[in-house]
XYZ file of N, CA and C in Angstrom:
564
model
N 0.989 -1.239 -0.144
C -0.129 0.131 -0.137
C 0.990 1.380 -0.022
N 2.101 1.186 0.666
C 2.985 2.519 0.944
C 3.399 2.724 -0.555
N 3.898 1.617 -1.424
C 4.499 1.671 -2.683
C 3.459 2.289 -3.619
N 2.154 1.910 -3.451
C 0.915 2.527 -4.297
C 0.984 4.060 -3.944
N 0.789 4.347 -2.679
C 0.649 5.740 -2.201
C 2.034 6.754 -2.779
N 3.204 6.020 -2.569
C 4.451 6.722 -2.841
C 4.305 6.810 -4.503
N 3.970 6.046 -5.220
C 3.971 6.007 -6.679
C 2.731 7.294 -7.034
N 1.666 7.075 -6.387
C 0.586 8.038 -6.884
C 1.176 9.545 -6.315
N 1.823 9.699 -5.347
C 2.273 10.984 -5.084
C 3.276 11.542 -6.086
N 4.356 10.593 -6.564
C 5.249 10.990 -7.509
C 4.538 11.332 -8.953
N 3.526 10.511 -9.226
C 2.832 10.636 -10.535
C 1.984 11.940 -10.446
N 1.451 12.201 -9.342
C 0.511 13.558 -8.947
C 1.514 14.650 -9.201
N 2.711 14.713 -8.831
C 3.741 15.947 -8.738
C 4.039 16.064 -10.169
N 4.290 14.762 -10.908
C 4.604 15.154 -12.216
C 3.667 15.656 -13.129
N 2.217 14.964 -12.931
C 1.283 15.376 -13.667
C 0.522 16.594 -13.366
N 0.646 17.083 -12.061
C 0.334 18.710 -11.740
C 1.244 19.716 -12.333
N 2.574 19.252 -12.585
C 3.394 20.249 -13.227
C 3.063 20.300 -14.705
N 2.597 18.987 -15.431
C 2.099 18.897 -16.769
C 0.898 19.764 -16.787
N -0.184 19.657 -15.890
C -1.241 20.397 -15.793
C -1.198 21.964 -15.844
N -0.202 22.305 -14.975
C 0.055 23.894 -15.097
C 0.702 24.090 -16.626
N 1.349 23.330 -17.437
C 2.094 23.499 -18.537
C 0.869 23.671 -19.550
N -0.160 22.776 -19.383
C -1.330 22.906 -20.118
C -1.962 24.207 -20.327
N -2.244 24.704 -18.938
C -2.799 26.180 -18.681
C -1.923 27.120 -19.469
N -0.582 26.879 -19.258
C 0.387 27.819 -19.900
C 0.255 27.994 -21.405
N 0.204 26.557 -21.827
C 0.243 26.449 -23.420
C -1.150 27.256 -23.997
N -2.253 26.995 -23.176
C -3.369 27.703 -23.560
C -3.372 29.172 -23.462
N -2.622 29.559 -22.527
C -2.447 31.168 -22.370
C -1.589 31.670 -23.467
N -0.480 30.961 -23.848
C 0.291 31.355 -24.706
C -0.333 31.403 -26.062
N -1.049 30.278 -26.473
C -1.610 30.198 -27.748
C -2.542 31.594 -27.877
N -3.404 31.789 -26.801
C -4.411 32.780 -26.909
C -3.716 34.149 -27.182
N -2.629 34.365 -26.436
C -1.839 35.668 -26.625
C -1.343 35.643 -28.156
N -0.497 34.839 -28.335
C -0.203 34.753 -29.897
C -1.102 35.034 -30.732
N -2.486 34.422 -30.897
C -3.340 34.574 -31.795
C -4.114 35.973 -31.557
N -4.021 36.358 -30.356
C -4.699 37.804 -30.079
C -3.889 38.827 -30.642
N -2.718 38.583 -30.456
C -1.683 39.680 -31.045
C -1.740 39.579 -32.598
N -1.694 38.444 -33.274
C -1.799 38.483 -34.597
C -2.992 39.186 -34.990
N -4.282 38.765 -34.438
C -5.656 39.495 -34.606
C -5.519 41.053 -34.743
N -4.994 41.428 -33.577
C -4.823 42.897 -33.485
C -3.772 43.643 -34.488
N -2.821 42.811 -34.966
C -1.794 43.242 -36.010
C -2.720 43.428 -37.391
N -3.502 42.495 -37.483
C -4.264 42.218 -38.839
C -5.518 43.547 -38.571
N -6.051 43.581 -37.361
C -7.229 44.409 -37.249
C -6.760 45.413 -36.288
N -5.954 46.478 -36.506
C -5.495 47.317 -35.375
C -6.942 48.310 -34.706
N -7.592 48.508 -35.425
C -8.859 49.306 -34.915
C -10.101 48.342 -34.631
N -10.761 48.675 -33.419
C -11.866 47.670 -32.911
C -12.833 47.701 -34.119
N -13.443 46.490 -34.601
C -14.702 46.432 -35.603
C -15.162 45.279 -35.151
N -16.526 44.953 -35.922
C -17.436 43.682 -35.436
C -16.433 42.490 -35.818
N -15.758 42.306 -36.946
C -15.043 41.141 -37.267
C -14.017 40.808 -36.268
N -13.213 41.814 -35.758
C -12.264 41.527 -34.844
C -12.777 41.078 -33.481
N -13.872 41.658 -33.084
C -14.648 41.500 -32.108
C -15.094 39.940 -31.909
N -15.568 39.679 -33.024
C -16.123 38.111 -33.263
C -15.112 37.291 -33.235
N -13.804 37.549 -33.830
C -12.669 36.635 -33.863
C -12.018 36.651 -32.485
N -12.204 37.670 -31.629
C -11.639 37.540 -30.458
C -12.418 36.675 -29.774
N -13.674 36.815 -29.712
C -14.580 35.891 -28.904
C -14.441 34.478 -29.086
N -14.167 34.027 -30.515
C -13.765 32.793 -30.830
C -12.417 32.236 -30.094
N -11.432 33.186 -30.052
C -10.166 32.905 -29.461
C -10.489 32.698 -27.687
N -11.354 33.362 -27.293
C -11.657 33.378 -26.007
C -12.281 32.034 -25.756
N -13.225 31.662 -26.580
C -14.022 30.342 -26.496
C -12.847 29.143 -26.554
N -11.919 29.270 -27.384
C -10.904 28.326 -27.648
C -9.936 28.122 -26.344
N -9.784 29.262 -25.684
C -8.973 29.250 -24.446
C -9.746 28.669 -23.196
N -11.224 28.946 -23.195
C -11.668 28.318 -22.175
C -12.019 26.813 -22.429
N -12.194 26.297 -23.720
C -12.196 24.831 -24.056
C -11.014 24.300 -23.706
N -9.635 24.754 -23.898
C -8.459 24.279 -23.554
C -8.255 24.079 -22.125
N -8.960 25.087 -21.241
C -8.706 24.984 -19.735
C -9.642 23.843 -19.439
N -10.934 23.732 -19.853
C -11.816 22.588 -19.494
C -11.299 21.453 -19.866
N -10.714 21.122 -20.754
C -10.096 19.902 -21.333
C -8.815 19.572 -20.272
N -8.056 20.485 -19.734
C -6.900 20.176 -18.940
C -7.344 19.869 -17.608
N -8.453 20.600 -17.040
C -9.334 20.135 -15.868
C -9.824 19.053 -15.859
N -10.401 18.378 -17.014
C -10.975 17.180 -17.060
C -9.804 15.995 -17.100
N -8.818 16.249 -17.518
C -7.645 15.388 -17.547
C -7.283 15.252 -16.047
N -6.992 16.472 -15.547
C -6.525 16.394 -14.144
C -7.542 15.751 -12.977
N -8.634 16.048 -13.249
C -9.725 15.380 -12.464
C -9.670 13.891 -12.645
N -9.368 13.375 -13.680
C -9.434 11.963 -13.788
C -8.168 11.169 -13.086
N -7.003 11.975 -13.139
C -5.702 11.606 -12.339
C -6.096 11.652 -10.952
N -6.619 12.910 -10.534
C -7.063 13.057 -9.149
C -7.814 11.862 -8.424
N -8.720 11.491 -9.197
C -9.690 10.481 -8.881
C -9.003 9.259 -8.649
N -8.020 9.026 -9.387
C -7.388 7.851 -9.222
C -6.682 7.750 -7.721
N -6.029 8.784 -7.515
C -5.334 8.971 -6.128
C -6.452 8.894 -5.066
N -7.604 9.395 -5.359
C -8.783 9.411 -4.223
C -9.244 8.238 -4.114
N -9.230 7.404 -5.060
C -9.657 5.836 -5.037
C -8.735 5.057 -4.181
N -7.436 5.386 -4.287
C -6.413 4.760 -3.283
C -6.491 5.182 -1.961
N -7.014 6.421 -1.794
C -7.038 6.906 -0.284
C -8.214 7.578 -0.077
N -9.420 6.934 -0.297
C -10.751 7.765 -0.116
C -10.824 8.650 1.246
N -11.641 9.965 0.963
C -11.990 10.444 2.204
C -13.046 9.818 2.996
N -12.680 9.989 4.468
C -13.470 9.448 5.440
C -14.842 9.927 5.365
N -15.724 9.168 5.619
C -17.191 9.630 5.573
C -17.713 10.046 7.290
N -16.877 9.673 8.273
C -17.246 10.092 9.442
C -16.722 11.535 9.828
N -17.190 12.044 10.964
C -16.698 13.400 11.371
C -15.398 13.047 11.836
N -14.121 13.865 11.647
C -12.723 14.118 12.091
C -12.739 14.611 13.274
N -11.588 14.268 14.070
C -11.342 14.999 15.244
C -10.783 16.370 14.951
N -10.029 16.416 14.103
C -9.283 17.682 13.722
C -9.340 17.958 11.996
N -9.889 18.953 11.689
C -10.197 19.331 10.227
C -8.704 19.379 9.266
N -8.775 19.392 8.268
C -7.541 19.593 7.479
C -7.295 21.044 7.455
N -6.023 21.564 7.588
C -5.736 22.859 7.636
C -4.594 23.188 6.548
N -4.625 24.488 6.013
C -3.591 25.015 5.045
C -2.593 25.632 5.988
N -1.353 25.183 5.838
C -0.356 25.396 6.679
C -0.058 26.984 6.960
N -0.643 27.805 5.913
C -0.444 29.327 6.119
C -1.908 29.840 6.361
N -2.700 29.189 6.854
C -4.185 29.666 7.129
C -5.055 29.638 5.999
N -6.274 29.689 6.309
C -7.393 29.678 5.275
C -7.324 31.059 4.447
N -7.102 32.165 5.242
C -7.193 33.257 4.626
C -6.000 33.589 3.488
N -4.875 32.942 3.681
C -3.678 32.940 2.905
C -3.981 32.156 1.581
N -4.708 30.947 1.989
C -5.132 29.880 0.678
C -6.037 30.790 -0.228
N -7.070 31.546 0.394
C -8.206 32.366 -0.369
C -7.529 33.436 -1.112
N -6.364 34.039 -0.489
C -5.676 35.092 -1.052
C -4.788 34.649 -2.281
N -4.050 33.497 -2.085
C -3.286 32.977 -3.045
C -4.036 32.569 -4.268
N -5.259 31.824 -4.077
C -6.254 31.514 -4.994
C -6.788 32.587 -5.862
N -7.332 33.675 -5.199
C -7.614 34.810 -5.782
C -6.666 35.504 -6.762
N -5.567 35.583 -6.193
C -4.322 36.305 -7.148
C -3.869 35.627 -8.448
N -4.311 33.964 -8.261
C -4.079 33.136 -9.528
C -5.076 33.034 -10.299
N -6.385 33.704 -10.165
C -7.198 33.776 -11.028
C -7.215 34.765 -12.085
N -7.033 34.330 -13.371
C -6.977 35.238 -14.221
C -8.202 35.274 -15.283
N -8.892 36.207 -15.192
C -10.229 36.697 -16.046
C -10.010 37.666 -16.907
N -8.894 38.319 -16.846
C -8.917 39.788 -17.855
C -9.355 39.479 -19.170
N -9.177 38.444 -19.767
C -9.442 37.962 -21.171
C -10.786 37.873 -21.486
N -11.641 37.597 -20.330
C -12.959 37.309 -20.397
C -13.785 38.695 -20.459
N -13.141 39.674 -20.035
C -14.003 40.958 -19.905
C -14.983 40.732 -18.741
N -14.778 40.121 -17.704
C -15.686 39.485 -16.717
C -15.610 40.464 -15.677
N -16.689 41.229 -15.293
C -16.569 42.086 -14.110
C -17.710 41.846 -13.117
N -17.556 41.987 -12.058
C -18.621 41.592 -11.173
C -18.269 42.298 -9.757
N -19.175 43.014 -8.967
C -18.820 43.709 -7.561
C -18.370 42.466 -6.718
N -19.121 41.544 -6.801
C -18.540 40.218 -6.074
C -18.934 38.886 -6.682
N -18.248 38.121 -6.613
C -18.334 36.663 -7.245
C -18.535 35.757 -6.158
N -19.588 35.060 -5.592
C -19.564 34.232 -4.681
C -19.625 32.899 -5.093
N -18.792 31.927 -4.405
C -18.558 30.383 -4.913
C -18.081 29.779 -3.823
N -18.154 28.422 -3.822
C -17.588 27.427 -2.802
C -16.627 26.546 -3.783
N -15.439 26.449 -3.059
C -14.359 25.389 -3.619
C -14.457 24.309 -2.791
N -14.612 23.130 -3.396
C -14.643 21.674 -2.569
C -13.523 20.823 -3.104
N -12.686 20.258 -2.277
C -11.698 19.246 -2.936
C -11.274 18.618 -1.588
N -10.525 17.316 -1.937
C -10.198 16.298 -1.102
C -8.711 16.675 -0.613
N -8.365 16.606 0.592
C -7.087 16.544 1.170
C -6.815 15.242 1.604
N -5.989 14.431 0.982
C -5.697 13.002 1.210
C -4.930 13.031 2.598
N -4.540 11.741 2.950
C -3.852 11.559 4.544
C -2.351 11.942 4.260
N -1.986 12.227 3.163
C -0.522 12.722 2.822
C -0.472 14.230 2.657
N -1.634 14.879 2.511
C -1.782 16.284 2.558
C -1.828 16.893 1.249
N -2.063 16.032 -0.021
C -2.190 16.435 -1.200
C -3.740 16.864 -1.462
N -3.609 18.031 -2.024
C -5.027 18.672 -2.248
C -5.391 18.264 -3.647
N -6.676 17.690 -3.878
C -7.281 17.030 -5.170
C -8.453 17.360 -5.366
N -8.694 17.243 -6.776
C -10.040 17.298 -7.511
C -10.840 18.529 -7.168
N -10.267 19.812 -7.216
C -11.334 20.904 -7.188
C -12.510 21.019 -7.861
N -13.673 21.584 -7.067
C -14.912 21.807 -7.751
C -15.444 22.952 -7.097
N -15.624 23.662 -8.223
C -16.180 25.320 -7.733
C -17.793 25.392 -8.150
N -18.425 25.673 -7.110
C -19.689 25.989 -7.379
C -20.199 27.310 -7.303
N -20.554 27.852 -8.228
C -20.800 29.370 -8.380
C -21.730 29.629 -9.655
N -22.232 30.835 -10.002
C -23.157 31.040 -10.988
C -22.707 31.439 -12.422
N -21.411 31.113 -12.676
C -20.659 31.233 -13.943
C -19.736 29.982 -14.244
N -20.113 29.179 -15.177
C -19.366 27.910 -15.489
C -18.023 28.282 -15.836
N -17.928 29.218 -16.695
C -16.409 29.750 -17.265
C -15.633 30.264 -16.072
N -16.162 31.132 -15.174
C -15.487 31.627 -14.085
C -15.112 30.408 -13.030
N -16.068 29.494 -12.772
C -15.787 28.249 -11.957
C -14.463 27.529 -12.630
N -14.602 27.556 -13.759
C -13.294 26.831 -14.396
C -12.117 27.335 -14.219
N -12.004 28.675 -14.283
C -10.577 29.447 -14.269
C -10.441 29.383 -12.701
N -11.249 29.357 -11.773
C -10.896 29.201 -10.399
C -10.342 27.774 -10.195
N -10.862 26.787 -10.749
C -10.254 25.623 -10.583
C -8.859 25.453 -11.064
N -8.683 26.142 -12.278
C -7.320 26.038 -12.778
C -6.417 26.926 -11.760
N -6.927 27.851 -11.326
C -6.104 28.608 -10.155
C -5.638 27.654 -9.139
N -6.747 26.873 -8.712
C -6.257 25.890 -7.612
C -5.010 25.089 -8.157
N -5.017 24.576 -9.305
C -3.745 23.815 -9.780
C -2.499 24.675 -9.894
N -2.750 25.920 -10.166
C -1.489 26.900 -10.116
C -0.901 27.105 -8.944
N -1.761 26.960 -7.655
C -1.282 27.426 -6.416
C -1.039 26.040 -5.624
N -1.072 25.019 -6.126
C -0.999 23.746 -5.578
C 0.272 23.511 -4.820
N 1.450 23.953 -5.327
C 2.690 23.811 -4.913
C 3.117 24.975 -4.021
N 2.374 25.951 -3.672
C 2.511 27.091 -2.971
C 2.361 27.189 -1.529
N 2.031 25.876 -0.950
C 1.784 25.666 0.432
C 1.323 24.159 0.543
N 1.080 23.840 1.602
C 1.042 22.406 1.917
C -0.221 22.438 2.939
N -1.010 21.211 2.697
C -2.115 21.006 3.636
C -1.776 20.167 4.641
N -2.234 20.124 5.842
C -2.150 19.206 6.771
C -3.292 18.599 6.762
N -3.158 17.206 6.608
C -4.479 16.259 6.628
C -5.396 16.332 7.978
N -6.455 15.984 7.771
C -7.436 15.743 8.917
C -6.831 14.583 9.637
N -7.277 14.694 10.813
C -6.994 13.551 11.765
C -8.271 13.116 12.455
N -8.200 11.643 12.570
C -9.250 11.088 13.558
C -8.608 10.026 14.293
N -8.950 10.317 15.563
C -8.150 9.525 16.629
C -6.545 9.518 16.646
N -6.101 10.739 16.138
C -4.721 10.777 16.076
C -4.010 10.234 14.801
N -4.781 9.550 13.999
C -4.450 9.155 12.752
C -4.572 10.022 11.517
N -3.654 10.184 10.557
C -4.055 11.087 9.599
C -5.077 10.277 8.591
N -6.017 11.152 8.018
C -7.133 10.500 7.344
C -7.333 11.725 5.999
N -7.976 11.044 4.898
C -8.284 11.921 3.716
C -9.772 12.448 4.079
N -9.927 13.644 3.728
C -11.251 14.249 3.830
C -11.526 15.288 3.073
N -12.771 15.704 2.868
C -13.262 16.665 2.086
C -13.126 18.081 2.857
N -12.835 18.936 1.819
C -12.701 20.384 2.352
C -13.513 21.294 1.483
N -14.292 22.275 2.096
C -15.110 23.247 1.365
C -14.521 24.594 1.834
N -14.358 25.432 0.952
C -14.013 26.883 1.340
C -14.637 27.808 0.516
N -15.352 28.801 1.329
C -16.330 29.820 0.607
C -15.425 30.868 0.056
N -15.751 31.232 -1.048
C -15.056 32.487 -2.027
C -16.002 33.614 -2.139
N -15.321 34.780 -1.992
C -15.905 36.015 -2.280
C -14.798 36.822 -2.991
N -15.046 36.992 -4.538
C -13.933 37.615 -5.185
C -14.682 39.006 -5.833
N -13.843 39.857 -6.117
C -14.254 40.945 -6.993
C -13.259 40.828 -8.213
N -14.036 41.089 -9.426
C -13.290 41.375 -10.701
C -13.803 42.456 -11.291
N -13.066 43.441 -11.025
C -13.368 44.777 -11.523
C -12.445 45.368 -12.731
N -13.060 45.713 -13.600
C -12.430 46.461 -15.006
C -11.836 47.658 -14.840
């Protein structure tokens, strides 16, 4: 069992790095195509606006594809170390505190290209923290599917910027579900 968990951890580390590069590739591709579009159509017009929206849809699709792949890999790790169904004696904690986690997540969310602005965007991010402290399989519930996807992508971007302390039950570390409420502002 230890070998399986160690292998899963190593694979998770490699895969999370690959996921970040998937997001970076999508960003880079979007920026290159947008620059070419702006060079071709230096002044705003209907055709440029339409083509820019198509580029935005391509970026959203690329992010969602990367998130689907990451979720499948996270599910394998969760199957090997499923979250406890019972109440734990000590909840999982982010080593720098919940507010620091929320701040890191907020800073990693990039929605500039969407032209999305909202006084406040309320959502909840849920994920599993396994018995080794790996944060896995984020799921954001909020009222905009695209914004939720970019919050989930931000989760993967900050995954290595702190460590989760796993939950404990009777002195033993256990895998558990974590939910964190989010209130974000996206102003232009």
